[in-house]
Coordinates of C-alpha atoms in Angstrom, one line a residue:
Chain A
M1 CA -10.2 -116.1 -18.8
K2 CA -11.0 -112.7 -19.0
H3 CA -14.3 -112.2 -20.0
P4 CA -14.2 -110.0 -23.0
C5 CA -15.7 -106.2 -23.2
D6 CA -20.0 -106.3 -23.9
R7 CA -19.5 -103.2 -26.8
C8 CA -16.3 -103.7 -28.6
H9 CA -16.1 -107.7 -28.0
N10 CA -12.3 -107.6 -28.2
R11 CA -10.4 -105.9 -25.5
P12 CA -10.7 -107.7 -21.6
A13 CA -13.6 -106.3 -19.9
T14 CA -11.9 -104.5 -16.5
V15 CA -14.9 -102.3 -15.4
H16 CA -17.8 -104.1 -14.1
L17 CA -20.9 -102.5 -13.0
T18 CA -24.5 -103.7 -12.3
E19 CA -27.3 -101.5 -13.1
I20 CA -30.8 -102.1 -11.8
I21 CA -33.7 -100.5 -14.0
D22 CA -37.5 -100.9 -13.1
G23 CA -36.4 -103.7 -10.9
E24 CA -34.6 -105.5 -13.9
K25 CA -31.0 -106.1 -13.1
I26 CA -28.5 -105.4 -15.8
E27 CA -24.9 -106.4 -15.7
K28 CA -22.2 -104.3 -17.8
H29 CA -18.9 -106.0 -18.5
L30 CA -16.5 -103.0 -20.3
C31 CA -13.2 -102.6 -21.0
E32 CA -11.6 -99.2 -19.8
Q33 CA -12.0 -97.4 -23.2
C34 CA -15.4 -98.2 -23.7
A35 CA -16.3 -97.4 -20.2
A36 CA -14.6 -94.2 -20.6
N37 CA -16.8 -93.3 -23.9
E38 CA -20.0 -94.1 -22.1
G39 CA -19.0 -91.9 -19.5
I40 CA -18.8 -94.4 -16.7
T41 CA -15.3 -94.2 -15.4
V42 CA -15.0 -92.5 -12.3
K43 CA -13.2 -88.7 -12.8
A44 CA -10.2 -89.2 -11.3
N45 CA -8.6 -86.4 -8.3
I46 CA -6.8 -83.8 -9.6
P47 CA -3.3 -84.2 -9.7
I48 CA -0.7 -81.5 -7.9
S49 CA 0.5 -80.1 -11.1
Q50 CA -3.0 -79.4 -12.4
L51 CA -3.9 -77.9 -9.3
L52 CA -1.4 -75.8 -9.7
E53 CA -2.3 -74.6 -13.2
D54 CA -6.0 -73.9 -12.3
F55 CA -4.7 -72.0 -9.2
I56 CA -2.6 -69.8 -12.1
L57 CA -5.3 -69.9 -14.2
Q58 CA -8.0 -69.0 -12.0
S59 CA -6.0 -66.5 -10.4
S60 CA -5.1 -64.7 -13.4
D61 CA -8.9 -64.1 -14.3
A62 CA -9.5 -60.5 -14.2
E63 CA -11.9 -60.8 -11.3
C64 CA -8.9 -61.7 -9.1
D65 CA -7.4 -57.9 -9.0
D66 CA -8.5 -57.8 -5.5
E67 CA -6.6 -57.0 -2.2
A68 CA -4.7 -60.5 -2.0
G69 CA -3.3 -59.6 -5.7
D70 CA -1.6 -56.1 -4.4
L71 CA 0.3 -57.5 -1.5
V72 CA 3.7 -57.3 -2.3
C73 CA 6.6 -58.3 0.2
D74 CA 8.5 -55.9 1.6
A75 CA 11.6 -58.2 1.7
C76 CA 12.0 -59.3 -2.1
G77 CA 9.6 -57.1 -3.8
L78 CA 7.1 -60.0 -5.3
S79 CA 4.0 -59.2 -5.3
F80 CA 1.2 -62.1 -5.1
N81 CA -0.1 -61.4 -8.4
T82 CA 3.7 -62.3 -9.8
F83 CA 3.4 -65.4 -7.7
R84 CA -0.3 -66.1 -9.0
K85 CA 1.2 -66.1 -12.5
H86 CA 4.4 -68.0 -12.1
G87 CA 3.6 -70.3 -9.4
V88 CA 7.2 -69.7 -7.8
L89 CA 7.8 -67.4 -4.8
G90 CA 10.4 -65.0 -4.3
C91 CA 11.9 -65.6 -0.6
P92 CA 11.1 -67.0 2.5
N93 CA 9.6 -63.9 4.0
D94 CA 6.5 -64.5 1.1
Y95 CA 5.1 -67.2 3.3
D96 CA 4.4 -64.2 6.1
A97 CA 3.8 -61.6 3.5
F98 CA 1.1 -63.7 1.8
S99 CA 0.3 -66.0 4.5
A100 CA -3.5 -64.9 4.3
A101 CA -3.7 -65.4 0.6
L102 CA -1.6 -68.4 0.4
E103 CA -3.1 -70.7 3.0
P104 CA -6.4 -71.6 0.7
F105 CA -3.9 -73.0 -1.7
L106 CA -1.9 -74.4 0.8
A107 CA -4.8 -76.4 2.1
R108 CA -5.8 -77.3 -1.1
A109 CA -2.4 -78.9 -2.2
H110 CA -1.7 -80.7 0.9
E111 CA -5.0 -82.2 1.8
G112 CA -6.3 -79.7 4.0
A113 CA -3.2 -78.7 6.2
T114 CA -1.4 -75.4 7.0
Q115 CA 0.6 -76.6 9.6
H116 CA 3.9 -78.1 9.8
L117 CA 4.2 -81.5 12.1
G118 CA 7.7 -82.5 10.5
K119 CA 11.5 -82.0 11.4
V120 CA 12.4 -78.9 13.1
P121 CA 16.3 -77.8 12.6
S122 CA 18.3 -78.6 15.6
R123 CA 19.3 -74.8 15.5
A124 CA 15.9 -73.6 15.8
A125 CA 14.5 -71.5 18.6
S126 CA 13.2 -73.8 21.4
T127 CA 10.1 -72.1 21.5
Q128 CA 9.5 -73.0 17.5
K129 CA 10.9 -75.9 18.4
K130 CA 8.5 -76.9 21.2
Q131 CA 5.5 -75.9 19.4
T132 CA 6.0 -78.2 16.6
A133 CA 6.5 -80.9 18.9
I134 CA 3.1 -80.3 20.5
L135 CA 1.2 -79.8 17.5
R136 CA 2.8 -83.3 16.7
L137 CA 1.5 -84.9 19.7
R138 CA -2.2 -83.5 19.2
G139 CA -1.9 -85.3 16.1
E140 CA -1.0 -88.5 17.4
L141 CA -3.7 -87.8 20.1
K142 CA -6.3 -87.5 17.6
D143 CA -5.3 -90.5 15.8
A144 CA -4.8 -92.6 18.9
V145 CA -9.0 -91.3 19.7
A146 CA -9.7 -92.3 16.2
R147 CA -8.7 -95.9 16.8
E148 CA -10.0 -96.1 20.1
D149 CA -6.5 -96.7 22.0
Y150 CA -7.6 -94.6 25.0
E151 CA -4.4 -95.7 26.9
A152 CA -2.1 -94.2 24.6
A153 CA -4.3 -91.2 24.0
A154 CA -4.5 -90.4 28.1
A155 CA -0.8 -90.9 28.1
L156 CA 0.0 -88.4 24.9
R157 CA -2.7 -85.9 26.7
D158 CA -0.3 -86.1 29.9
R159 CA 2.7 -85.5 27.6
I160 CA 1.3 -82.5 25.9
K161 CA -0.1 -80.7 29.3
A162 CA 4.0 -81.2 30.6
M163 CA 5.1 -79.9 27.7
E164 CA 2.7 -77.1 27.8
K165 CA 3.8 -76.2 31.4
E166 CA 7.5 -76.1 30.6
Chain B
M1 CA 36.3 -89.7 -8.6
K2 CA 35.1 -87.5 -11.7
L3 CA 32.0 -88.2 -14.0
A4 CA 34.2 -90.1 -16.5
D5 CA 34.3 -93.0 -14.2
L6 CA 30.9 -93.1 -14.1
T7 CA 30.2 -94.2 -18.0
Q8 CA 31.3 -97.9 -17.5
R9 CA 28.6 -99.5 -15.3
A10 CA 25.2 -98.7 -13.7
G11 CA 24.8 -97.1 -10.3
E12 CA 24.9 -99.2 -7.5
W13 CA 21.0 -98.5 -7.3
L14 CA 20.4 -99.7 -10.5
R15 CA 22.8 -102.6 -10.6
G16 CA 21.7 -103.9 -7.2
A17 CA 18.6 -106.5 -6.6
G18 CA 16.9 -104.7 -3.8
P19 CA 13.9 -105.8 -1.8
M20 CA 10.8 -106.4 -4.3
H21 CA 12.9 -105.8 -7.5
D22 CA 10.6 -108.2 -9.6
V23 CA 8.4 -105.0 -9.6
V24 CA 10.4 -102.3 -7.6
I25 CA 13.5 -100.9 -9.4
S26 CA 14.7 -98.2 -7.1
S27 CA 13.7 -96.2 -4.5
R28 CA 14.1 -92.3 -3.8
A29 CA 13.8 -90.0 -1.1
R30 CA 14.1 -86.1 -1.9
L31 CA 14.8 -83.1 0.1
A32 CA 13.8 -79.5 -0.7
R33 CA 16.0 -76.9 1.3
N34 CA 16.6 -73.3 1.0
L35 CA 19.1 -70.8 2.8
A36 CA 17.6 -68.6 5.6
S37 CA 18.0 -65.0 4.6
Q38 CA 18.4 -65.6 0.6
P39 CA 16.1 -64.7 -1.7
F40 CA 14.8 -68.4 -3.3
L41 CA 16.5 -68.3 -6.8
S42 CA 14.2 -66.9 -9.4
R43 CA 15.1 -63.6 -7.4
C44 CA 18.4 -64.1 -7.2
N45 CA 20.9 -62.3 -9.5
A46 CA 23.6 -64.1 -11.2
T47 CA 26.0 -63.0 -8.5
Q48 CA 24.1 -64.5 -5.7
Q49 CA 23.6 -67.3 -7.5
R50 CA 27.1 -68.2 -7.9
E51 CA 28.0 -67.0 -4.3
I52 CA 25.3 -69.9 -3.2
A53 CA 26.7 -72.4 -5.6
E54 CA 30.0 -71.7 -4.2
R55 CA 29.3 -71.6 -0.7
L56 CA 26.9 -74.9 -1.0
R57 CA 29.3 -76.5 -2.6
D58 CA 32.2 -75.9 -0.2
E59 CA 30.1 -77.0 2.6
I60 CA 28.7 -80.0 1.1
L61 CA 32.2 -81.4 0.5
A62 CA 33.4 -80.3 4.0
A63 CA 30.5 -82.1 5.9
G64 CA 31.5 -85.8 5.0
I65 CA 27.7 -86.6 4.1
A66 CA 28.7 -89.7 1.8
K67 CA 32.3 -91.3 0.8
N68 CA 33.8 -90.1 -2.3
V69 CA 31.7 -87.3 -2.4
F70 CA 32.7 -85.4 -6.0
Y71 CA 30.9 -82.0 -7.5
V72 CA 30.4 -81.1 -11.2
N73 CA 29.8 -77.9 -12.2
V74 CA 26.8 -78.1 -14.5
A75 CA 26.9 -74.8 -15.7
A76 CA 30.4 -75.2 -17.1
A77 CA 29.6 -79.2 -18.1
G78 CA 29.5 -80.0 -21.8
A79 CA 26.1 -81.1 -23.2
L80 CA 26.9 -84.6 -23.4
D81 CA 27.9 -84.8 -19.9
R82 CA 24.5 -83.0 -18.5
E83 CA 22.6 -85.5 -20.8
L84 CA 24.5 -88.4 -18.9
L85 CA 23.9 -86.9 -15.8
V86 CA 20.1 -87.1 -16.3
E87 CA 20.1 -90.4 -17.8
R88 CA 21.9 -91.7 -14.4
H89 CA 19.2 -89.7 -12.5
L90 CA 21.6 -87.6 -10.9
V91 CA 20.0 -84.2 -11.8
S92 CA 16.5 -83.6 -13.5
R93 CA 16.2 -82.3 -16.9
Q94 CA 15.2 -79.0 -16.0
H95 CA 18.5 -78.6 -13.9
A96 CA 20.5 -80.2 -16.8
E97 CA 19.1 -77.3 -19.2
A98 CA 18.9 -74.0 -17.1
D99 CA 21.4 -71.5 -17.6
H100 CA 22.3 -70.1 -14.4
P101 CA 25.3 -71.0 -11.9
R102 CA 24.5 -74.4 -10.5
G103 CA 25.8 -77.9 -10.0
V104 CA 25.7 -81.2 -8.4
A105 CA 27.4 -83.3 -5.6
I106 CA 27.5 -86.9 -5.8
S107 CA 28.7 -90.0 -3.4
G108 CA 31.0 -92.5 -5.1
S109 CA 28.2 -94.9 -5.2
E110 CA 25.7 -92.6 -6.8
T111 CA 23.4 -93.5 -4.0
V112 CA 23.4 -89.9 -2.9
A113 CA 23.0 -86.9 -5.3
I114 CA 22.7 -83.0 -4.1
M115 CA 21.4 -80.5 -6.6
I116 CA 22.6 -77.2 -5.8
N117 CA 20.4 -74.3 -7.4
E118 CA 17.6 -76.2 -9.1
E119 CA 14.2 -74.9 -8.1
D120 CA 15.5 -74.4 -4.5
H121 CA 19.1 -74.0 -3.1
L122 CA 18.9 -77.6 -2.6
R123 CA 17.7 -80.6 -3.8
I124 CA 18.9 -83.7 -1.6
Q125 CA 18.4 -87.1 -3.2
V126 CA 19.0 -90.6 -2.1
L127 CA 18.5 -93.4 -4.8
R128 CA 18.5 -97.1 -3.7
S129 CA 17.6 -100.3 -5.5
G130 CA 14.5 -102.5 -4.7
L131 CA 12.1 -101.2 -2.4
R132 CA 14.1 -99.4 0.3
L133 CA 12.3 -96.6 1.5
T134 CA 12.7 -96.6 5.0
E135 CA 17.1 -96.8 4.5
A136 CA 16.6 -93.9 1.9
A137 CA 14.6 -91.6 4.1
E138 CA 17.0 -92.4 7.4
E139 CA 19.9 -91.4 5.2
I140 CA 18.4 -88.6 3.9
T141 CA 17.6 -87.6 7.4
Q142 CA 21.3 -87.9 8.5
I143 CA 22.5 -85.9 5.4
D144 CA 20.2 -83.2 6.2
D145 CA 21.2 -83.1 9.8
R146 CA 24.9 -82.9 9.1
L147 CA 24.3 -80.2 6.8
E148 CA 22.2 -78.3 9.2
Q149 CA 25.1 -78.0 11.4
S150 CA 26.6 -75.3 8.9
V151 CA 24.0 -74.1 7.0
E152 CA 20.9 -72.5 8.2
Y153 CA 17.7 -73.5 6.4
A154 CA 14.5 -71.2 5.8
F155 CA 12.3 -72.6 8.7
H156 CA 9.1 -71.4 9.4
S157 CA 7.3 -72.5 12.9
K158 CA 3.9 -72.8 11.0
Y159 CA 4.9 -73.7 7.4
G160 CA 8.0 -75.8 8.1
Y161 CA 10.8 -75.9 5.5
L162 CA 10.2 -72.7 3.0
T163 CA 10.3 -74.1 -0.6
A164 CA 10.2 -72.0 -3.5
C165 CA 7.1 -73.9 -4.6
P166 CA 4.3 -73.8 -1.8
T167 CA 3.7 -77.6 -3.3
N168 CA 6.9 -78.9 -1.3
V169 CA 6.7 -76.9 1.6
G170 CA 6.8 -78.5 5.4
T171 CA 8.9 -81.6 5.2
G172 CA 10.1 -80.9 1.6
L173 CA 10.1 -84.6 1.7
R174 CA 9.0 -86.5 -1.8
V175 CA 9.2 -90.2 -1.5
S176 CA 9.1 -92.2 -4.6
V177 CA 9.5 -95.6 -6.4
M178 CA 10.3 -96.5 -10.0
L179 CA 7.9 -99.8 -11.0
H180 CA 8.4 -102.1 -13.9
L181 CA 4.4 -103.2 -14.3
P182 CA 4.7 -104.8 -17.9
A183 CA 2.0 -107.3 -17.1
L184 CA -0.7 -104.6 -15.9
K185 CA 0.4 -102.6 -19.0
M186 CA -0.6 -105.9 -21.1
T187 CA -3.8 -106.4 -19.6
G188 CA -4.7 -102.8 -19.8
E189 CA -5.4 -102.5 -16.0
I190 CA -2.7 -99.8 -15.8
Q191 CA -5.8 -97.5 -16.2
K192 CA -7.0 -98.7 -12.6
V193 CA -3.4 -98.0 -11.0
F194 CA -3.4 -94.6 -12.7
R195 CA -7.0 -93.7 -11.0
A196 CA -5.9 -95.3 -7.4
A197 CA -2.8 -93.5 -7.2
R198 CA -4.6 -90.2 -8.1
D199 CA -7.2 -91.4 -5.6
M200 CA -4.5 -91.7 -2.7
R201 CA -2.9 -88.3 -4.0
L202 CA -0.1 -89.6 -5.5
A203 CA 1.7 -88.6 -8.6
I204 CA 2.5 -91.0 -11.5
R205 CA 5.4 -89.9 -13.7
G206 CA 7.6 -91.4 -16.5
L207 CA 10.7 -92.8 -16.4
Y208 CA 12.7 -89.4 -16.5
G209 CA 10.2 -87.6 -13.6
E210 CA 8.6 -84.1 -13.5
G211 CA 7.1 -83.3 -17.0
T212 CA 8.0 -86.9 -18.9
E213 CA 4.9 -89.0 -19.8
A214 CA 4.2 -92.3 -18.0
S215 CA 4.8 -94.2 -21.1
G216 CA 6.5 -97.5 -21.4
D217 CA 6.4 -100.0 -18.9
F218 CA 8.3 -98.2 -16.2
F219 CA 6.5 -95.6 -13.7
Q220 CA 7.6 -93.2 -11.0
I221 CA 5.0 -92.8 -8.2
S222 CA 5.4 -90.3 -5.6
N223 CA 3.9 -88.7 -2.6
Q224 CA 2.3 -85.0 -3.4
T225 CA 1.2 -84.0 0.4
T226 CA 4.4 -82.6 1.8
L227 CA 2.9 -80.4 4.7
G228 CA 0.8 -81.5 7.8
K229 CA 2.5 -85.0 8.3
T230 CA 5.8 -86.0 9.7
E231 CA 8.4 -87.3 7.7
Q232 CA 7.9 -90.8 9.5
Q233 CA 4.1 -91.0 8.4
I234 CA 5.0 -89.8 5.0
V235 CA 7.2 -92.8 4.2
D236 CA 4.7 -95.3 6.3
E237 CA 1.8 -94.4 4.6
F238 CA 3.6 -94.7 1.0
F239 CA 5.5 -98.0 2.1
G240 CA 3.2 -99.8 4.2
Q241 CA -0.4 -98.8 2.9
T242 CA 0.2 -97.8 -0.8
M243 CA 3.1 -100.0 -2.4
P244 CA 2.4 -103.4 -1.1
H245 CA -1.0 -103.0 -3.2
F246 CA 0.7 -102.2 -6.4
I247 CA 3.2 -104.7 -6.3
E248 CA 0.4 -107.2 -5.4
Y249 CA -1.5 -106.1 -7.8
E250 CA 1.3 -106.4 -10.5
R251 CA 2.4 -109.6 -9.2
R252 CA -1.4 -111.2 -9.8
A253 CA -1.4 -109.8 -13.6
R254 CA 1.6 -111.5 -13.8
E255 CA 0.3 -114.8 -12.6
G256 CA -3.0 -114.2 -14.6
L257 CA -0.9 -113.7 -17.8
M258 CA 1.3 -116.8 -17.3
K259 CA -2.1 -119.0 -16.2
S260 CA -4.2 -117.4 -19.5
Q261 CA -1.8 -116.5 -22.0
K262 CA 1.3 -118.8 -21.3
A263 CA 2.5 -119.3 -24.8
A264 CA 1.8 -116.0 -26.0
V265 CA 3.9 -114.2 -22.8
E266 CA 6.7 -116.8 -23.4
D267 CA 6.3 -116.2 -27.1
K268 CA 6.8 -112.2 -26.7
I269 CA 9.7 -112.7 -24.1
H270 CA 12.0 -115.2 -26.3
R271 CA 11.1 -113.2 -29.5
A272 CA 12.4 -110.0 -27.3
L273 CA 15.5 -111.6 -26.6
S274 CA 16.2 -113.2 -30.0
L275 CA 15.9 -109.7 -31.5
L276 CA 18.2 -108.0 -29.0
R277 CA 20.7 -110.9 -29.5
A278 CA 20.2 -110.6 -33.7
A279 CA 19.3 -107.3 -34.5
R280 CA 22.0 -104.7 -36.4
L281 CA 19.6 -101.7 -35.7
M282 CA 18.2 -100.9 -32.6
S283 CA 16.2 -97.5 -31.5
S284 CA 15.7 -96.3 -28.2
D285 CA 12.4 -97.0 -28.0
E286 CA 12.5 -100.6 -29.3
T287 CA 15.2 -101.3 -26.8
M288 CA 13.2 -100.0 -24.0
H289 CA 10.3 -102.4 -25.2
L290 CA 12.5 -105.4 -25.5
L291 CA 14.3 -104.9 -22.4
S292 CA 11.0 -104.7 -20.5
L293 CA 9.7 -108.0 -21.7
V294 CA 13.1 -109.8 -21.2
R295 CA 13.3 -108.2 -17.7
L296 CA 9.8 -109.8 -17.1
G297 CA 11.1 -113.2 -18.8
V298 CA 13.7 -113.1 -16.1
N299 CA 11.4 -112.4 -13.3
L300 CA 9.5 -115.0 -14.4
G301 CA 12.0 -117.4 -14.4
R302 CA 11.7 -118.2 -18.1
L303 CA 15.3 -116.8 -19.1
P304 CA 17.5 -118.5 -16.4
E305 CA 20.4 -117.9 -18.2
I306 CA 20.3 -114.2 -18.0
D307 CA 21.3 -112.0 -15.4
L308 CA 19.0 -109.5 -14.2
R309 CA 21.7 -106.9 -13.8
I310 CA 22.8 -106.9 -17.3
V311 CA 19.6 -106.3 -18.2
N312 CA 19.0 -103.3 -15.6
E313 CA 22.3 -102.2 -16.6
L314 CA 21.3 -102.1 -20.6
F315 CA 18.5 -100.0 -19.8
L316 CA 21.0 -96.8 -18.6
L317 CA 24.0 -97.8 -20.9
S318 CA 22.0 -97.8 -24.3
Q319 CA 20.7 -94.3 -23.4
P320 CA 21.9 -92.1 -26.1
A321 CA 24.4 -90.0 -24.4
H322 CA 25.6 -93.5 -22.1
L323 CA 26.3 -95.1 -25.7
Q324 CA 27.9 -91.8 -27.5
R325 CA 30.5 -91.6 -24.2
V326 CA 31.0 -95.5 -24.2
C327 CA 31.7 -95.5 -27.9
G328 CA 34.3 -92.5 -27.3
H329 CA 32.5 -90.2 -30.1
E330 CA 29.4 -88.2 -30.8
M331 CA 27.1 -90.3 -33.2
N332 CA 23.7 -89.2 -35.2
D333 CA 20.5 -91.2 -35.0
Q334 CA 21.4 -93.6 -37.4
Q335 CA 25.0 -94.3 -36.3
R336 CA 23.7 -95.0 -32.2
A337 CA 21.4 -97.3 -33.7
E338 CA 24.0 -99.5 -35.3
A339 CA 26.1 -98.7 -32.2
R340 CA 23.2 -99.4 -29.6
A341 CA 22.4 -103.2 -31.2
E342 CA 26.3 -104.1 -31.3
F343 CA 26.8 -102.9 -27.6
I344 CA 23.6 -104.9 -26.5
R345 CA 24.7 -108.0 -28.5
R346 CA 27.8 -107.8 -27.1
R347 CA 26.7 -107.6 -23.5
L348 CA 24.4 -110.3 -23.8
L349 CA 26.9 -112.4 -25.5
Q350 CA 29.3 -112.0 -22.5
D351 CA 26.8 -112.8 -20.4
N352 CA 26.0 -116.6 -21.6

């Protein structure tokens, strides 16, 4: 049977914590709600929709009429400021036109990444394809080193070298 | 094949009982793609949007991506049909309610749906029953490869597949599962799931995706990071590292409930079934709540006489647009409540 919450004595305790104050150990068993009321609940990471909202809000502040805001894509005519207001880009070329201003946002939205490692269209220019293939191998190499799989790492390093020579 | 043929039963992904179906209702993979050398949707005028819609419709129908593919011109469809598509998870609510040229191509089994002119020119979706993410991801790659032979996508060597919103850029791949978590909800531990999901950079939504509240006992969990990982990594992380925990967590909560509060849980389950079998007026919300309990009962082996597929179907067929389509005429709330109660009674009776 579940331990009832120490505060409300009603809901089951699902948050358990031990505090040590002046060498004395105090155990607390609280339900989610009481834990939240006490401010114990750990603030969760920000979900993406909120990230985008924050980004848009933050960038619509007056202080942000910097150089980035004046950028305009010469292909579709979208300005970076308009993107910041609505969060939607106007055409593929925007990624190049705004790249310096966009990258910090991409990094925040994608766990720090700003480089594609996935699939490449079969019709894409071979150089593009190769670039991405090599980058992908580099990622695998990093993983192999992290898990101390040196045999795999050596093989990957050789493959990368061979591809770079091609 | 046309839209009207779909209403009598649920799509394969809902009817079927895939792996881990006691907790996982369905698995979904989605790709966002845009045409190269075309502006994204918001910068296209109506003529361009119409041209894109027609061109992509023709390409999709010619590409042989799945069996019995048919196309619905969503812009020309009536309100009820559009609602029906939303209820069946074949289009998003935003797509249904927009007012520009757009459509959706659907496979006969409804496991494949390709939205044209949603936020991106193409939103490809593959839906499967149970925990079948790997299969869904494989199928979506094949479809993508086929389309790519005749359609040139906007692609960037650094940023990958380019999308209207930079949160989808890179692979453009989102994988998600629809989970039934009644025991975690009952014990109040669902909040922990929310936190864990956020810590793992996963999004939690309600039954109908973006913008819907995670209410009731159904939750859609999806990855948020689309850039900087391969498609395989995205699927592996989600499928291999994340999902087992959620499933295990719900199963343990169910076991715990059956140990500590067996009589109370059984009472809830049987009351729910009795109400569904006897009530004469039934709202949408109440139906969802009661069906959720019955579904839990079936999966706990407490209701051997009830077929899980019937329960799954009822979730869909008791929704407003389906109910009106099945009954053949439009109805107000009150009339729907009566028709819904009758429909559910009959289905559960047939099952016996």
